[in-house]
Coordinates of N, CA and C in Angstrom, one line a residue:
M1 N 0.8 -1.2 0.0 CA 0.0 0.0 0.0 C 0.9 1.2 0.0
V2 N 0.6 2.2 -0.9 CA 1.4 3.4 -1.0 C 0.8 4.4 0.0
Q3 N 1.7 5.0 0.7 CA 1.3 6.0 1.8 C 1.4 7.4 1.2
N4 N 0.5 8.2 1.8 CA 0.4 9.6 1.4 C 1.3 10.4 2.4
E5 N 2.6 10.2 2.2 CA 3.6 10.9 2.9 C 4.9 11.1 2.1
W6 N 5.6 12.1 2.3 CA 6.9 12.3 1.7 C 7.9 11.3 2.4
I7 N 8.9 10.8 1.8 CA 10.0 10.1 2.4 C 11.2 10.9 2.1
L8 N 11.9 11.3 3.2 CA 13.1 12.0 3.1 C 14.3 11.1 3.5
Y9 N 15.1 10.9 2.5 CA 16.3 10.1 2.7 C 17.4 11.1 3.1
T10 N 18.1 10.8 4.2 CA 19.0 11.7 4.8 C 20.1 11.0 5.5
R11 N 21.0 11.7 6.1 CA 22.1 11.2 7.0 C 22.5 12.2 8.0
N12 N 23.3 11.8 9.0 CA 23.7 12.7 10.0 C 24.7 13.7 9.4
N13 N 24.8 14.9 10.0 CA 25.8 15.9 9.6 C 25.6 16.3 8.2
C14 N 24.4 16.6 7.8 CA 24.1 17.0 6.4 C 23.2 18.3 6.4
P15 N 23.9 19.4 6.2 CA 23.2 20.7 6.3 C 22.1 20.8 5.2
L16 N 22.2 20.2 4.1 CA 21.2 20.2 3.1 C 20.0 19.4 3.6
C17 N 20.2 18.3 4.3 CA 19.1 17.5 4.9 C 18.4 18.3 5.9
D18 N 19.1 19.1 6.7 CA 18.5 19.9 7.7 C 17.5 21.0 7.0
K19 N 18.0 21.5 5.9 CA 17.2 22.5 5.2 C 15.9 21.8 4.6
A20 N 16.1 20.6 4.1 CA 15.0 19.9 3.6 C 13.9 19.6 4.6
K21 N 14.4 19.3 5.9 CA 13.4 19.0 7.0 C 12.6 20.3 7.3
V22 N 13.3 21.4 7.3 CA 12.6 22.7 7.5 C 11.5 22.9 6.5
I23 N 11.8 22.7 5.2 CA 10.9 22.8 4.1 C 9.7 21.9 4.3
L24 N 10.0 20.6 4.6 CA 8.9 19.6 4.7 C 8.0 20.0 6.0
E25 N 8.6 20.5 7.0 CA 7.8 20.9 8.2 C 6.9 22.1 7.8
R26 N 7.4 23.0 7.0 CA 6.5 24.2 6.6 C 5.3 23.6 5.7
I27 N 5.6 22.7 4.8 CA 4.6 22.2 4.0 C 3.6 21.4 4.9
K28 N 4.1 20.7 5.9 CA 3.3 19.9 6.8 C 2.3 20.8 7.5
L29 N 2.8 22.0 7.9 CA 1.9 22.9 8.6 C 0.8 23.4 7.8
D30 N 1.0 23.5 6.5 CA 0.0 24.0 5.5 C -1.0 22.9 5.1
T31 N -0.5 21.7 5.1 CA -1.3 20.6 4.5 C -1.6 19.5 5.4
G32 N -0.9 19.3 6.5 CA -1.1 18.2 7.4 C -0.4 16.9 6.9
L33 N 0.3 17.1 5.8 CA 0.9 15.9 5.1 C 2.3 15.6 5.8
N34 N 2.4 14.4 6.3 CA 3.6 14.0 7.1 C 4.7 13.6 6.2
Y35 N 5.9 13.5 6.8 CA 7.0 13.0 6.1 C 7.7 12.0 7.0
R36 N 8.4 11.0 6.4 CA 9.1 10.0 7.2 C 10.6 10.2 6.8
E37 N 11.4 10.3 7.8 CA 12.9 10.4 7.6 C 13.5 9.1 7.7
M38 N 14.4 8.8 6.7 CA 15.1 7.5 6.6 C 16.6 7.8 6.5
D39 N 17.4 7.3 7.5 CA 18.8 7.5 7.4 C 19.4 6.5 6.5
I40 N 20.1 6.9 5.4 CA 20.6 6.0 4.4 C 21.7 5.1 5.0
Y41 N 22.3 5.4 6.1 CA 23.3 4.6 6.7 C 22.8 3.4 7.5
T42 N 21.4 3.3 7.6 CA 20.9 2.1 8.3 C 20.7 1.0 7.3
D43 N 20.9 1.2 6.0 CA 20.7 0.1 5.0 C 21.7 0.3 3.9
D44 N 22.5 -0.8 3.7 CA 23.5 -0.7 2.6 C 22.9 -0.4 1.2
G45 N 21.8 -0.9 1.0 CA 21.1 -0.6 -0.3 C 20.8 0.9 -0.5
L46 N 20.3 1.5 0.6 CA 20.0 2.9 0.6 C 21.3 3.7 0.4
T47 N 22.3 3.3 1.1 CA 23.6 4.0 1.0 C 24.1 4.0 -0.4
E48 N 24.0 2.8 -1.0 CA 24.5 2.6 -2.4 C 23.6 3.4 -3.4
R49 N 22.3 3.4 -3.2 CA 21.4 4.1 -4.1 C 21.4 5.6 -4.0
F50 N 21.5 6.1 -2.7 CA 21.4 7.6 -2.5 C 22.6 8.3 -2.0
G51 N 23.7 7.6 -1.8 CA 24.9 8.1 -1.1 C 25.3 9.5 -1.6
L52 N 25.4 9.8 -2.9 CA 25.8 11.1 -3.3 C 24.7 12.1 -3.7
M53 N 23.5 11.6 -3.5 CA 22.3 12.4 -3.9 C 21.6 13.2 -2.7
I54 N 21.9 12.8 -1.5 CA 21.1 13.2 -0.4 C 21.1 14.7 -0.2
P55 N 20.1 15.3 0.3 CA 18.8 14.7 0.7 C 18.0 14.3 -0.6
V56 N 17.2 13.3 -0.4 CA 16.3 12.9 -1.5 C 14.9 12.9 -0.9
I57 N 14.0 13.4 -1.7 CA 12.6 13.4 -1.3 C 11.8 12.6 -2.3
E58 N 11.1 11.6 -1.8 CA 10.3 10.7 -2.6 C 8.9 10.8 -2.3
W59 N 8.0 10.6 -3.3 CA 6.6 10.6 -3.1 C 6.0 9.4 -3.8
Q60 N 5.5 8.5 -3.1 CA 4.8 7.3 -3.6 C 5.7 6.5 -4.6
G61 N 7.0 6.4 -4.2 CA 8.0 5.6 -5.0 C 8.7 6.4 -6.1
E62 N 8.3 7.7 -6.2 CA 8.9 8.6 -7.2 C 9.9 9.6 -6.6
I63 N 11.1 9.6 -7.0 CA 12.0 10.7 -6.6 C 11.6 12.0 -7.1
V64 N 11.2 12.9 -6.2 CA 10.7 14.2 -6.6 C 11.8 15.3 -6.7
Q65 N 12.7 15.2 -5.7 CA 13.9 16.2 -5.7 C 15.0 15.5 -5.0
Y66 N 16.2 16.0 -5.2 CA 17.4 15.6 -4.5 C 18.4 16.7 -4.5
G67 N 19.3 16.7 -3.5 CA 20.4 17.8 -3.5 C 19.8 19.0 -2.9
Q68 N 19.8 20.1 -3.6 CA 19.3 21.4 -3.2 C 17.7 21.3 -3.3
I69 N 17.0 21.2 -2.2 CA 15.6 21.1 -2.3 C 14.9 22.5 -2.4
D70 N 14.0 22.6 -3.3 CA 13.3 23.8 -3.5 C 11.9 23.7 -3.1
E71 N 11.5 24.6 -2.1 CA 10.1 24.5 -1.6 C 9.1 24.8 -2.6
T72 N 9.3 25.8 -3.4 CA 8.3 26.2 -4.5 C 8.0 25.0 -5.4
T73 N 9.1 24.3 -5.8 CA 8.9 23.2 -6.7 C 8.2 22.0 -6.0
L74 N 8.4 21.8 -4.7 CA 7.7 20.8 -4.0 C 6.2 21.1 -3.9
R75 N 5.9 22.4 -3.6 CA 4.5 22.8 -3.5 C 3.8 22.7 -4.9
Q76 N 4.5 23.1 -6.0 CA 3.9 22.9 -7.3 C 3.7 21.4 -7.6
F77 N 4.6 20.6 -7.2 CA 4.4 19.1 -7.5 C 3.2 18.7 -6.7
W78 N 3.0 19.1 -5.5 CA 1.8 18.7 -4.7 C 0.5 19.2 -5.4
I79 N 0.5 20.4 -5.9 CA -0.6 21.0 -6.5 C -1.0 20.2 -7.8
V80 N 0.0 19.8 -8.6 CA -0.3 19.1 -9.8 C -0.7 17.7 -9.4
E81 N -0.1 17.0 -8.5 CA -0.4 15.6 -8.1 C -1.7 15.5 -7.5
K82 N -2.1 16.4 -6.6 CA -3.3 16.3 -5.8 C -4.3 17.3 -6.1
G83 N -4.0 18.3 -6.9 CA -5.0 19.3 -7.2 C -5.3 20.2 -6.0
A84 N -4.3 20.2 -5.1 CA -4.5 21.0 -3.8 C -3.7 22.3 -3.9
D85 N -4.2 23.3 -3.3 CA -3.5 24.6 -3.3 C -2.9 24.8 -1.9
I86 N -1.6 24.8 -1.8 CA -0.9 24.9 -0.5 C 0.1 26.0 -0.5
R87 N -0.2 27.1 -1.3 CA 0.8 28.2 -1.4 C 0.9 28.9 -0.1

């Protein structure tokens, strides 16, 4: 079953990951949409897949953004995917 939540792939000591969390928290305040944080170092497969890309934001199995996360782009993605206005 696909969940209606963002998945944030992250790791410790990652300033870009910290910024991504702030963005997802702001979006959560507007929408009530949760996110789940996953440390890539807890799974060798995740480390191999995302090691140089983090932070990575995924929605229902689709990578939406990675690296420098842009809040406006995430909000636009949500509007297109769900027809919801969260500006």
